[in-house]
């Protein structure tokens, strides 16, 4: 397993996490600001990685924040070759609709 494979799998899993109030996944909503895959401190020869994620919410007082974070953590830690998922919630820059993918904007009627 390579860093690129892990990053692809992380993105694939993030696309299965939805805000219960919005029918679009957190990745396409633009809530994920950074994905950094790093080598885990494991014995040499093992392809084990950690991932650091910076993310935000569509509103600072999102009532579903705990649910979304738990869903992300459970799904990411199920990825073979991924040891730890470190999720940092940030509010800079502030989330806007412009951060959404074109597909998300289309799904939500913004295009």
PDB file of N, CA and C in Angstrom:
ATOM      1  N   UNK A   1       0.858  -1.174   0.000  1.00  0.00           N
ATOM      2  CA  UNK A   1       0.000   0.000   0.000  1.00  0.00           C
ATOM      3  C   UNK A   1       0.904   1.237   0.000  1.00  0.00           C
ATOM      4  N   UNK A   2       0.562   2.215  -0.817  1.00  0.00           N
ATOM      5  CA  UNK A   2       1.346   3.448  -0.892  1.00  0.00           C
ATOM      6  C   UNK A   2       0.560   4.608  -0.293  1.00  0.00           C
ATOM      7  N   UNK A   3       1.255   5.720  -0.082  1.00  0.00           N
ATOM      8  CA  UNK A   3       0.579   6.919   0.428  1.00  0.00           C
ATOM      9  C   UNK A   3      -0.550   7.332  -0.506  1.00  0.00           C
ATOM     10  N   UNK A   4      -0.296   7.238  -1.817  1.00  0.00           N
ATOM     11  CA  UNK A   4      -1.312   7.633  -2.793  1.00  0.00           C
ATOM     12  C   UNK A   4      -2.532   6.726  -2.711  1.00  0.00           C
ATOM     13  N   UNK A   5      -2.294   5.406  -2.523  1.00  0.00           N
ATOM     14  CA  UNK A   5      -3.413   4.469  -2.367  1.00  0.00           C
ATOM     15  C   UNK A   5      -4.241   4.810  -1.125  1.00  0.00           C
ATOM     16  N   UNK A   6      -3.538   5.096  -0.039  1.00  0.00           N
ATOM     17  CA  UNK A   6      -4.239   5.443   1.204  1.00  0.00           C
ATOM     18  C   UNK A   6      -5.038   6.726   1.014  1.00  0.00           C
ATOM     19  N   UNK A   7      -4.435   7.736   0.382  1.00  0.00           N
ATOM     20  CA  UNK A   7      -5.160   8.989   0.167  1.00  0.00           C
ATOM     21  C   UNK A   7      -6.408   8.765  -0.687  1.00  0.00           C
ATOM     22  N   UNK A   8      -6.289   7.942  -1.729  1.00  0.00           N
ATOM     23  CA  UNK A   8      -7.455   7.625  -2.565  1.00  0.00           C
ATOM     24  C   UNK A   8      -8.545   6.946  -1.750  1.00  0.00           C
ATOM     25  N   UNK A   9      -8.142   6.016  -0.886  1.00  0.00           N
ATOM     26  CA  UNK A   9      -9.133   5.317  -0.057  1.00  0.00           C
ATOM     27  C   UNK A   9      -9.763   6.263   0.970  1.00  0.00           C
ATOM     28  N   UNK A  10      -8.965   7.187   1.512  1.00  0.00           N
ATOM     29  CA  UNK A  10      -9.499   8.176   2.457  1.00  0.00           C
ATOM     30  C   UNK A  10     -10.567   9.016   1.762  1.00  0.00           C
ATOM     31  N   UNK A  11     -10.266   9.505   0.562  1.00  0.00           N
ATOM     32  CA  UNK A  11     -11.242  10.303  -0.187  1.00  0.00           C
ATOM     33  C   UNK A  11     -12.490   9.480  -0.496  1.00  0.00           C
ATOM     34  N   UNK A  12     -12.296   8.238  -0.888  1.00  0.00           N
ATOM     35  CA  UNK A  12     -13.423   7.345  -1.179  1.00  0.00           C
ATOM     36  C   UNK A  12     -14.321   7.197   0.051  1.00  0.00           C
ATOM     37  N   UNK A  13     -13.714   7.020   1.212  1.00  0.00           N
ATOM     38  CA  UNK A  13     -14.496   6.882   2.449  1.00  0.00           C
ATOM     39  C   UNK A  13     -15.169   8.192   2.833  1.00  0.00           C
ATOM     40  N   UNK A  14     -14.466   9.321   2.679  1.00  0.00           N
ATOM     41  CA  UNK A  14     -15.066  10.619   3.015  1.00  0.00           C
ATOM     42  C   UNK A  14     -16.303  10.885   2.160  1.00  0.00           C
ATOM     43  N   UNK A  15     -16.311  10.339   0.966  1.00  0.00           N
ATOM     44  CA  UNK A  15     -17.470  10.528   0.081  1.00  0.00           C
ATOM     45  C   UNK A  15     -18.670   9.687   0.499  1.00  0.00           C
ATOM     46  N   UNK A  16     -18.504   8.881   1.566  1.00  0.00           N
ATOM     47  CA  UNK A  16     -19.641   8.116   2.101  1.00  0.00           C
ATOM     48  C   UNK A  16     -20.177   8.726   3.393  1.00  0.00           C
ATOM     49  N   UNK A  17     -19.602   9.867   3.805  1.00  0.00           N
ATOM     50  CA  UNK A  17     -20.029  10.537   5.033  1.00  0.00           C
ATOM     51  C   UNK A  17     -20.886  11.740   4.664  1.00  0.00           C
ATOM     52  N   UNK A  18     -22.092  11.764   5.211  1.00  0.00           N
ATOM     53  CA  UNK A  18     -23.036  12.825   4.883  1.00  0.00           C
ATOM     54  C   UNK A  18     -23.450  13.588   6.136  1.00  0.00           C
ATOM     55  N   UNK A  19     -23.625  14.886   5.970  1.00  0.00           N
ATOM     56  CA  UNK A  19     -24.276  15.691   6.998  1.00  0.00           C
ATOM     57  C   UNK A  19     -25.740  15.256   6.958  1.00  0.00           C
ATOM     58  N   UNK A  20     -26.333  14.858   8.090  1.00  0.00           N
ATOM     59  CA  UNK A  20     -27.718  14.376   8.064  1.00  0.00           C
ATOM     60  C   UNK A  20     -28.726  15.384   7.510  1.00  0.00           C
ATOM     61  N   UNK A  21     -28.365  16.661   7.493  1.00  0.00           N
ATOM     62  CA  UNK A  21     -29.299  17.679   7.016  1.00  0.00           C
ATOM     63  C   UNK A  21     -29.069  18.065   5.561  1.00  0.00           C
ATOM     64  N   UNK A  22     -27.973  17.578   4.954  1.00  0.00           N
ATOM     65  CA  UNK A  22     -27.637  17.960   3.582  1.00  0.00           C
ATOM     66  C   UNK A  22     -27.344  16.677   2.795  1.00  0.00           C
ATOM     67  N   UNK A  23     -28.013  16.462   1.664  1.00  0.00           N
ATOM     68  CA  UNK A  23     -27.838  15.210   0.922  1.00  0.00           C
ATOM     69  C   UNK A  23     -26.590  15.176   0.028  1.00  0.00           C
ATOM     70  N   UNK A  24     -25.466  15.709   0.526  1.00  0.00           N
ATOM     71  CA  UNK A  24     -24.202  15.705  -0.207  1.00  0.00           C
ATOM     72  C   UNK A  24     -23.111  15.314   0.787  1.00  0.00           C
ATOM     73  N   UNK A  25     -22.126  14.560   0.312  1.00  0.00           N
ATOM     74  CA  UNK A  25     -21.062  14.105   1.206  1.00  0.00           C
ATOM     75  C   UNK A  25     -20.134  15.243   1.625  1.00  0.00           C
ATOM     76  N   UNK A  26     -19.413  15.037   2.733  1.00  0.00           N
ATOM     77  CA  UNK A  26     -18.574  16.089   3.308  1.00  0.00           C
ATOM     78  C   UNK A  26     -17.418  16.491   2.391  1.00  0.00           C
ATOM     79  N   UNK A  27     -16.938  15.558   1.582  1.00  0.00           N
ATOM     80  CA  UNK A  27     -15.834  15.871   0.668  1.00  0.00           C
ATOM     81  C   UNK A  27     -16.313  16.826  -0.429  1.00  0.00           C
ATOM     82  N   UNK A  28     -17.422  16.483  -1.077  1.00  0.00           N
ATOM     83  CA  UNK A  28     -17.943  17.335  -2.153  1.00  0.00           C
ATOM     84  C   UNK A  28     -18.530  18.638  -1.627  1.00  0.00           C
ATOM     85  N   UNK A  29     -18.916  18.668  -0.357  1.00  0.00           N
ATOM     86  CA  UNK A  29     -19.381  19.922   0.241  1.00  0.00           C
ATOM     87  C   UNK A  29     -18.229  20.897   0.457  1.00  0.00           C
ATOM     88  N   UNK A  30     -16.991  20.407   0.350  1.00  0.00           N
ATOM     89  CA  UNK A  30     -15.830  21.271   0.548  1.00  0.00           C
ATOM     90  C   UNK A  30     -15.475  21.450   2.013  1.00  0.00           C
ATOM     91  N   UNK A  31     -15.921  20.530   2.853  1.00  0.00           N
ATOM     92  CA  UNK A  31     -15.654  20.622   4.285  1.00  0.00           C
ATOM     93  C   UNK A  31     -14.275  20.079   4.657  1.00  0.00           C
ATOM     94  N   UNK A  32     -13.616  19.399   3.720  1.00  0.00           N
ATOM     95  CA  UNK A  32     -12.290  18.833   3.964  1.00  0.00           C
ATOM     96  C   UNK A  32     -11.261  19.787   3.378  1.00  0.00           C
ATOM     97  N   UNK A  33     -10.439  20.362   4.239  1.00  0.00           N
ATOM     98  CA  UNK A  33      -9.447  21.349   3.811  1.00  0.00           C
ATOM     99  C   UNK A  33      -8.086  20.734   3.528  1.00  0.00           C
ATOM    100  N   UNK A  34      -7.729  19.672   4.251  1.00  0.00           N
ATOM    101  CA  UNK A  34      -6.407  19.084   4.067  1.00  0.00           C
ATOM    102  C   UNK A  34      -6.462  17.603   4.382  1.00  0.00           C
ATOM    103  N   UNK A  35      -5.763  16.817   3.535  1.00  0.00           N
ATOM    104  CA  UNK A  35      -5.551  15.395   3.801  1.00  0.00           C
ATOM    105  C   UNK A  35      -4.052  15.172   3.687  1.00  0.00           C
ATOM    106  N   UNK A  36      -3.436  14.750   4.784  1.00  0.00           N
ATOM    107  CA  UNK A  36      -1.999  14.508   4.801  1.00  0.00           C
ATOM    108  C   UNK A  36      -1.751  13.083   5.281  1.00  0.00           C
ATOM    109  N   UNK A  37      -1.210  12.252   4.397  1.00  0.00           N
ATOM    110  CA  UNK A  37      -0.886  10.878   4.744  1.00  0.00           C
ATOM    111  C   UNK A  37       0.594  10.824   5.102  1.00  0.00           C
ATOM    112  N   UNK A  38       0.893  10.252   6.275  1.00  0.00           N
ATOM    113  CA  UNK A  38       2.280  10.156   6.734  1.00  0.00           C
ATOM    114  C   UNK A  38       2.583   8.729   7.181  1.00  0.00           C
ATOM    115  N   UNK A  39       3.853   8.377   7.132  1.00  0.00           N
ATOM    116  CA  UNK A  39       4.269   7.061   7.604  1.00  0.00           C
ATOM    117  C   UNK A  39       4.046   6.968   9.104  1.00  0.00           C
ATOM    118  N   UNK A  40       3.458   5.861   9.534  1.00  0.00           N
ATOM    119  CA  UNK A  40       3.278   5.625  10.971  1.00  0.00           C
ATOM    120  C   UNK A  40       4.590   5.109  11.535  1.00  0.00           C
ATOM    121  N   UNK A  41       4.795   5.311  12.799  1.00  0.00           N
ATOM    122  CA  UNK A  41       6.011   4.825  13.455  1.00  0.00           C
ATOM    123  C   UNK A  41       5.863   3.327  13.701  1.00  0.00           C
ATOM    124  N   UNK A  42       6.119   2.569  12.656  1.00  0.00           N
ATOM    125  CA  UNK A  42       5.989   1.115  12.716  1.00  0.00           C
ATOM    126  C   UNK A  42       7.332   0.485  12.354  1.00  0.00           C
ATOM    127  N   UNK A  43       7.520  -0.784  12.661  1.00  0.00           N
ATOM    128  CA  UNK A  43       8.769  -1.449  12.274  1.00  0.00           C
ATOM    129  C   UNK A  43       8.999  -1.349  10.765  1.00  0.00           C
ATOM    130  N   UNK A  44      10.266  -1.262  10.412  1.00  0.00           N
ATOM    131  CA  UNK A  44      10.622  -1.132   8.994  1.00  0.00           C
ATOM    132  C   UNK A  44      10.039  -2.292   8.189  1.00  0.00           C
ATOM    133  N   UNK A  45       9.604  -1.981   6.994  1.00  0.00           N
ATOM    134  CA  UNK A  45       9.032  -2.990   6.118  1.00  0.00           C
ATOM    135  C   UNK A  45       7.516  -3.021   6.149  1.00  0.00           C
ATOM    136  N   UNK A  46       6.925  -2.395   7.134  1.00  0.00           N
ATOM    137  CA  UNK A  46       5.472  -2.349   7.238  1.00  0.00           C
ATOM    138  C   UNK A  46       4.952  -1.106   6.525  1.00  0.00           C
ATOM    139  N   UNK A  47       3.950  -1.271   5.697  1.00  0.00           N
ATOM    140  CA  UNK A  47       3.323  -0.132   5.029  1.00  0.00           C
ATOM    141  C   UNK A  47       2.095   0.288   5.815  1.00  0.00           C
ATOM    142  N   UNK A  48       2.342   1.000   6.905  1.00  0.00           N
ATOM    143  CA  UNK A  48       1.274   1.479   7.779  1.00  0.00           C
ATOM    144  C   UNK A  48       1.364   2.997   7.821  1.00  0.00           C
ATOM    145  N   UNK A  49       0.202   3.648   7.728  1.00  0.00           N
ATOM    146  CA  UNK A  49       0.175   5.104   7.644  1.00  0.00           C
ATOM    147  C   UNK A  49      -0.797   5.700   8.657  1.00  0.00           C
ATOM    148  N   UNK A  50      -0.581   6.966   8.942  1.00  0.00           N
ATOM    149  CA  UNK A  50      -1.520   7.794   9.685  1.00  0.00           C
ATOM    150  C   UNK A  50      -2.033   8.845   8.709  1.00  0.00           C
ATOM    151  N   UNK A  51      -3.187   9.403   9.003  1.00  0.00           N
ATOM    152  CA  UNK A  51      -3.690  10.496   8.174  1.00  0.00           C
ATOM    153  C   UNK A  51      -4.095  11.645   9.088  1.00  0.00           C
ATOM    154  N   UNK A  52      -3.706  12.843   8.673  1.00  0.00           N
ATOM    155  CA  UNK A  52      -4.112  14.071   9.352  1.00  0.00           C
ATOM    156  C   UNK A  52      -5.085  14.805   8.441  1.00  0.00           C
ATOM    157  N   UNK A  53      -6.228  15.151   8.988  1.00  0.00           N
ATOM    158  CA  UNK A  53      -7.259  15.831   8.206  1.00  0.00           C
ATOM    159  C   UNK A  53      -7.638  17.122   8.900  1.00  0.00           C
ATOM    160  N   UNK A  54      -7.664  18.209   8.132  1.00  0.00           N
ATOM    161  CA  UNK A  54      -8.255  19.467   8.604  1.00  0.00           C
ATOM    162  C   UNK A  54      -9.604  19.577   7.926  1.00  0.00           C
ATOM    163  N   UNK A  55     -10.612  19.832   8.710  1.00  0.00           N
ATOM    164  CA  UNK A  55     -11.962  19.954   8.154  1.00  0.00           C
ATOM    165  C   UNK A  55     -12.730  21.025   8.902  1.00  0.00           C
ATOM    166  N   UNK A  56     -13.847  21.397   8.342  1.00  0.00           N
ATOM    167  CA  UNK A  56     -14.715  22.378   8.965  1.00  0.00           C
ATOM    168  C   UNK A  56     -16.149  21.901   8.871  1.00  0.00           C
ATOM    169  N   UNK A  57     -17.042  22.722   9.327  1.00  0.00           N
ATOM    170  CA  UNK A  57     -18.472  22.457   9.197  1.00  0.00           C
ATOM    171  C   UNK A  57     -19.110  23.634   8.482  1.00  0.00           C
ATOM    172  N   UNK A  58     -20.293  23.416   7.958  1.00  0.00           N
ATOM    173  CA  UNK A  58     -20.971  24.490   7.232  1.00  0.00           C
ATOM    174  C   UNK A  58     -21.407  25.612   8.164  1.00  0.00           C
ATOM    175  N   UNK A  59     -21.461  25.308   9.462  1.00  0.00           N
ATOM    176  CA  UNK A  59     -21.780  26.323  10.479  1.00  0.00           C
ATOM    177  C   UNK A  59     -20.999  25.979  11.738  1.00  0.00           C
ATOM    178  N   UNK A  60     -20.460  26.968  12.430  1.00  0.00           N
ATOM    179  CA  UNK A  60     -19.666  26.694  13.636  1.00  0.00           C
ATOM    180  C   UNK A  60     -20.420  25.918  14.720  1.00  0.00           C
ATOM    181  N   UNK A  61     -21.718  26.100  14.812  1.00  0.00           N
ATOM    182  CA  UNK A  61     -22.509  25.405  15.835  1.00  0.00           C
ATOM    183  C   UNK A  61     -23.310  24.249  15.242  1.00  0.00           C
ATOM    184  N   UNK A  62     -22.709  23.533  14.296  1.00  0.00           N
ATOM    185  CA  UNK A  62     -23.377  22.421  13.601  1.00  0.00           C
ATOM    186  C   UNK A  62     -23.883  21.389  14.617  1.00  0.00           C
ATOM    187  N   UNK A  63     -25.189  21.135  14.646  1.00  0.00           N
ATOM    188  CA  UNK A  63     -25.727  20.183  15.610  1.00  0.00           C
ATOM    189  C   UNK A  63     -25.316  18.732  15.323  1.00  0.00           C
ATOM    190  N   UNK A  64     -24.868  18.453  14.114  1.00  0.00           N
ATOM    191  CA  UNK A  64     -24.481  17.088  13.753  1.00  0.00           C
ATOM    192  C   UNK A  64     -22.975  16.869  13.813  1.00  0.00           C
ATOM    193  N   UNK A  65     -22.220  17.815  14.366  1.00  0.00           N
ATOM    194  CA  UNK A  65     -20.754  17.742  14.361  1.00  0.00           C
ATOM    195  C   UNK A  65     -20.236  16.445  14.974  1.00  0.00           C
ATOM    196  N   UNK A  66     -20.703  16.079  16.141  1.00  0.00           N
ATOM    197  CA  UNK A  66     -20.218  14.858  16.801  1.00  0.00           C
ATOM    198  C   UNK A  66     -20.531  13.620  15.970  1.00  0.00           C
ATOM    199  N   UNK A  67     -21.720  13.560  15.414  1.00  0.00           N
ATOM    200  CA  UNK A  67     -22.120  12.434  14.570  1.00  0.00           C
ATOM    201  C   UNK A  67     -21.206  12.327  13.351  1.00  0.00           C
ATOM    202  N   UNK A  68     -20.950  13.444  12.689  1.00  0.00           N
ATOM    203  CA  UNK A  68     -20.112  13.456  11.491  1.00  0.00           C
ATOM    204  C   UNK A  68     -18.679  13.043  11.828  1.00  0.00           C
ATOM    205  N   UNK A  69     -18.118  13.588  12.892  1.00  0.00           N
ATOM    206  CA  UNK A  69     -16.756  13.236  13.294  1.00  0.00           C
ATOM    207  C   UNK A  69     -16.634  11.757  13.632  1.00  0.00           C
ATOM    208  N   UNK A  70     -17.587  11.209  14.344  1.00  0.00           N
ATOM    209  CA  UNK A  70     -17.558   9.786  14.682  1.00  0.00           C
ATOM    210  C   UNK A  70     -17.677   8.921  13.428  1.00  0.00           C
ATOM    211  N   UNK A  71     -18.548   9.307  12.508  1.00  0.00           N
ATOM    212  CA  UNK A  71     -18.712   8.570  11.259  1.00  0.00           C
ATOM    213  C   UNK A  71     -17.407   8.576  10.456  1.00  0.00           C
ATOM    214  N   UNK A  72     -16.766   9.735  10.352  1.00  0.00           N
ATOM    215  CA  UNK A  72     -15.491   9.837   9.637  1.00  0.00           C
ATOM    216  C   UNK A  72     -14.447   8.945  10.304  1.00  0.00           C
ATOM    217  N   UNK A  73     -14.319   9.049  11.604  1.00  0.00           N
ATOM    218  CA  UNK A  73     -13.308   8.278  12.322  1.00  0.00           C
ATOM    219  C   UNK A  73     -13.513   6.777  12.144  1.00  0.00           C
ATOM    220  N   UNK A  74     -14.740   6.307  12.292  1.00  0.00           N
ATOM    221  CA  UNK A  74     -15.024   4.877  12.132  1.00  0.00           C
ATOM    222  C   UNK A  74     -14.693   4.397  10.724  1.00  0.00           C
ATOM    223  N   UNK A  75     -15.072   5.171   9.728  1.00  0.00           N
ATOM    224  CA  UNK A  75     -14.841   4.747   8.351  1.00  0.00           C
ATOM    225  C   UNK A  75     -13.361   4.787   7.982  1.00  0.00           C
ATOM    226  N   UNK A  76     -12.659   5.816   8.430  1.00  0.00           N
ATOM    227  CA  UNK A  76     -11.243   5.910   8.072  1.00  0.00           C
ATOM    228  C   UNK A  76     -10.407   4.853   8.781  1.00  0.00           C
ATOM    229  N   UNK A  77     -10.698   4.570  10.029  1.00  0.00           N
ATOM    230  CA  UNK A  77      -9.907   3.570  10.736  1.00  0.00           C
ATOM    231  C   UNK A  77     -10.202   2.150  10.259  1.00  0.00           C
ATOM    232  N   UNK A  78     -11.199   1.981   9.421  1.00  0.00           N
ATOM    233  CA  UNK A  78     -11.467   0.662   8.835  1.00  0.00           C
ATOM    234  C   UNK A  78     -10.614   0.409   7.591  1.00  0.00           C
ATOM    235  N   UNK A  79      -9.886   1.404   7.127  1.00  0.00           N
ATOM    236  CA  UNK A  79      -9.063   1.263   5.926  1.00  0.00           C
ATOM    237  C   UNK A  79      -7.824   0.431   6.262  1.00  0.00           C
ATOM    238  N   UNK A  80      -7.622  -0.637   5.514  1.00  0.00           N
ATOM    239  CA  UNK A  80      -6.442  -1.485   5.711  1.00  0.00           C
ATOM    240  C   UNK A  80      -5.175  -0.681   5.413  1.00  0.00           C
ATOM    241  N   UNK A  81      -4.236  -0.684   6.340  1.00  0.00           N
ATOM    242  CA  UNK A  81      -2.987   0.060   6.168  1.00  0.00           C
ATOM    243  C   UNK A  81      -3.006   1.428   6.821  1.00  0.00           C
ATOM    244  N   UNK A  82      -4.158   1.820   7.357  1.00  0.00           N
ATOM    245  CA  UNK A  82      -4.259   3.105   8.043  1.00  0.00           C
ATOM    246  C   UNK A  82      -4.356   2.846   9.545  1.00  0.00           C
ATOM    247  N   UNK A  83      -3.383   3.367  10.286  1.00  0.00           N
ATOM    248  CA  UNK A  83      -3.338   3.131  11.730  1.00  0.00           C
ATOM    249  C   UNK A  83      -4.197   4.127  12.491  1.00  0.00           C
ATOM    250  N   UNK A  84      -4.022   5.425  12.193  1.00  0.00           N
ATOM    251  CA  UNK A  84      -4.695   6.462  12.959  1.00  0.00           C
ATOM    252  C   UNK A  84      -5.232   7.547  12.038  1.00  0.00           C
ATOM    253  N   UNK A  85      -6.419   8.041  12.358  1.00  0.00           N
ATOM    254  CA  UNK A  85      -6.989   9.196  11.663  1.00  0.00           C
ATOM    255  C   UNK A  85      -7.087  10.330  12.678  1.00  0.00           C
ATOM    256  N   UNK A  86      -6.306  11.371  12.451  1.00  0.00           N
ATOM    257  CA  UNK A  86      -6.317  12.546  13.316  1.00  0.00           C
ATOM    258  C   UNK A  86      -7.129  13.632  12.621  1.00  0.00           C
ATOM    259  N   UNK A  87      -8.241  14.002  13.216  1.00  0.00           N
ATOM    260  CA  UNK A  87      -9.141  14.970  12.587  1.00  0.00           C
ATOM    261  C   UNK A  87      -9.120  16.260  13.397  1.00  0.00           C
ATOM    262  N   UNK A  88      -8.745  17.329  12.732  1.00  0.00           N
ATOM    263  CA  UNK A  88      -8.684  18.653  13.356  1.00  0.00           C
ATOM    264  C   UNK A  88      -9.814  19.501  12.766  1.00  0.00           C
ATOM    265  N   UNK A  89     -10.681  20.003  13.625  1.00  0.00           N
ATOM    266  CA  UNK A  89     -11.757  20.882  13.160  1.00  0.00           C
ATOM    267  C   UNK A  89     -11.236  22.321  13.211  1.00  0.00           C
ATOM    268  N   UNK A  90     -11.329  22.985  12.064  1.00  0.00           N
ATOM    269  CA  UNK A  90     -10.867  24.371  11.950  1.00  0.00           C
ATOM    270  C   UNK A  90     -11.998  25.232  11.389  1.00  0.00           C
ATOM    271  N   UNK A  91     -11.934  26.506  11.649  1.00  0.00           N
ATOM    272  CA  UNK A  91     -12.949  27.415  11.120  1.00  0.00           C
ATOM    273  C   UNK A  91     -12.327  28.552  10.319  1.00  0.00           C
ATOM    274  N   UNK A  92     -11.060  28.401   9.970  1.00  0.00           N
ATOM    275  CA  UNK A  92     -10.371  29.343   9.092  1.00  0.00           C
ATOM    276  C   UNK A  92      -9.790  28.561   7.945  1.00  0.00           C
ATOM    277  N   UNK A  93     -10.070  28.836   6.719  1.00  0.00           N
ATOM    278  CA  UNK A  93     -11.030  29.868   6.331  1.00  0.00           C
ATOM    279  C   UNK A  93     -12.462  29.404   6.598  1.00  0.00           C
ATOM    280  N   UNK A  94     -13.323  30.363   6.728  1.00  0.00           N
ATOM    281  CA  UNK A  94     -14.739  30.071   6.944  1.00  0.00           C
ATOM    282  C   UNK A  94     -15.314  29.381   5.718  1.00  0.00           C
ATOM    283  N   UNK A  95     -16.123  28.332   5.938  1.00  0.00           N
ATOM    284  CA  UNK A  95     -16.735  27.598   4.840  1.00  0.00           C
ATOM    285  C   UNK A  95     -17.741  28.488   4.107  1.00  0.00           C
ATOM    286  N   UNK A  96     -17.716  28.408   2.759  1.00  0.00           N
ATOM    287  CA  UNK A  96     -18.718  29.080   1.931  1.00  0.00           C
ATOM    288  C   UNK A  96     -19.194  28.116   0.852  1.00  0.00           C
ATOM    289  N   UNK A  97     -20.286  28.439   0.220  1.00  0.00           N
ATOM    290  CA  UNK A  97     -20.827  27.600  -0.853  1.00  0.00           C
ATOM    291  C   UNK A  97     -19.853  27.465  -2.019  1.00  0.00           C
ATOM    292  N   UNK A  98     -18.954  28.408  -2.175  1.00  0.00           N
ATOM    293  CA  UNK A  98     -17.968  28.352  -3.252  1.00  0.00           C
ATOM    294  C   UNK A  98     -17.003  27.183  -3.091  1.00  0.00           C
ATOM    295  N   UNK A  99     -16.907  26.609  -1.916  1.00  0.00           N
ATOM    296  CA  UNK A  99     -16.005  25.490  -1.657  1.00  0.00           C
ATOM    297  C   UNK A  99     -16.565  24.157  -2.131  1.00  0.00           C
ATOM    298  N   UNK A 100     -17.844  24.139  -2.468  1.00  0.00           N
ATOM    299  CA  UNK A 100     -18.486  22.907  -2.912  1.00  0.00           C
ATOM    300  C   UNK A 100     -18.035  22.546  -4.321  1.00  0.00           C
ATOM    301  N   UNK A 101     -18.024  21.244  -4.618  1.00  0.00           N
ATOM    302  CA  UNK A 101     -17.728  20.782  -5.965  1.00  0.00           C
ATOM    303  C   UNK A 101     -18.881  21.183  -6.889  1.00  0.00           C
ATOM    304  N   UNK A 102     -18.605  21.200  -8.170  1.00  0.00           N
ATOM    305  CA  UNK A 102     -19.657  21.522  -9.149  1.00  0.00           C
ATOM    306  C   UNK A 102     -20.818  20.536  -9.028  1.00  0.00           C
ATOM    307  N   UNK A 103     -20.493  19.269  -8.782  1.00  0.00           N
ATOM    308  CA  UNK A 103     -21.526  18.243  -8.636  1.00  0.00           C
ATOM    309  C   UNK A 103     -22.425  18.537  -7.431  1.00  0.00           C
ATOM    310  N   UNK A 104     -21.812  18.946  -6.326  1.00  0.00           N
ATOM    311  CA  UNK A 104     -22.589  19.268  -5.124  1.00  0.00           C
ATOM    312  C   UNK A 104     -23.490  20.471  -5.375  1.00  0.00           C
ATOM    313  N   UNK A 105     -22.948  21.488  -6.042  1.00  0.00           N
ATOM    314  CA  UNK A 105     -23.758  22.672  -6.355  1.00  0.00           C
ATOM    315  C   UNK A 105     -24.938  22.297  -7.234  1.00  0.00           C
ATOM    316  N   UNK A 106     -24.710  21.412  -8.185  1.00  0.00           N
ATOM    317  CA  UNK A 106     -25.784  20.966  -9.075  1.00  0.00           C
ATOM    318  C   UNK A 106     -26.827  20.182  -8.270  1.00  0.00           C
ATOM    319  N   UNK A 107     -26.361  19.259  -7.418  1.00  0.00           N
ATOM    320  CA  UNK A 107     -27.288  18.454  -6.602  1.00  0.00           C
ATOM    321  C   UNK A 107     -28.165  19.308  -5.692  1.00  0.00           C
ATOM    322  N   UNK A 108     -27.603  20.425  -5.200  1.00  0.00           N
ATOM    323  CA  UNK A 108     -28.338  21.280  -4.276  1.00  0.00           C
ATOM    324  C   UNK A 108     -29.066  22.436  -4.976  1.00  0.00           C
ATOM    325  N   UNK A 109     -28.977  22.464  -6.295  1.00  0.00           N
ATOM    326  CA  UNK A 109     -29.708  23.479  -7.053  1.00  0.00           C
ATOM    327  C   UNK A 109     -29.063  24.843  -7.080  1.00  0.00           C
ATOM    328  N   UNK A 110     -27.747  24.909  -6.864  1.00  0.00           N
ATOM    329  CA  UNK A 110     -27.049  26.183  -6.905  1.00  0.00           C
ATOM    330  C   UNK A 110     -26.522  26.532  -8.289  1.00  0.00           C
ATOM    331  N   UNK A 111     -26.689  25.623  -9.241  1.00  0.00           N
ATOM    332  CA  UNK A 111     -26.268  25.887 -10.631  1.00  0.00           C
ATOM    333  C   UNK A 111     -27.467  25.865 -11.552  1.00  0.00           C
TER     334      UNK A 111
END
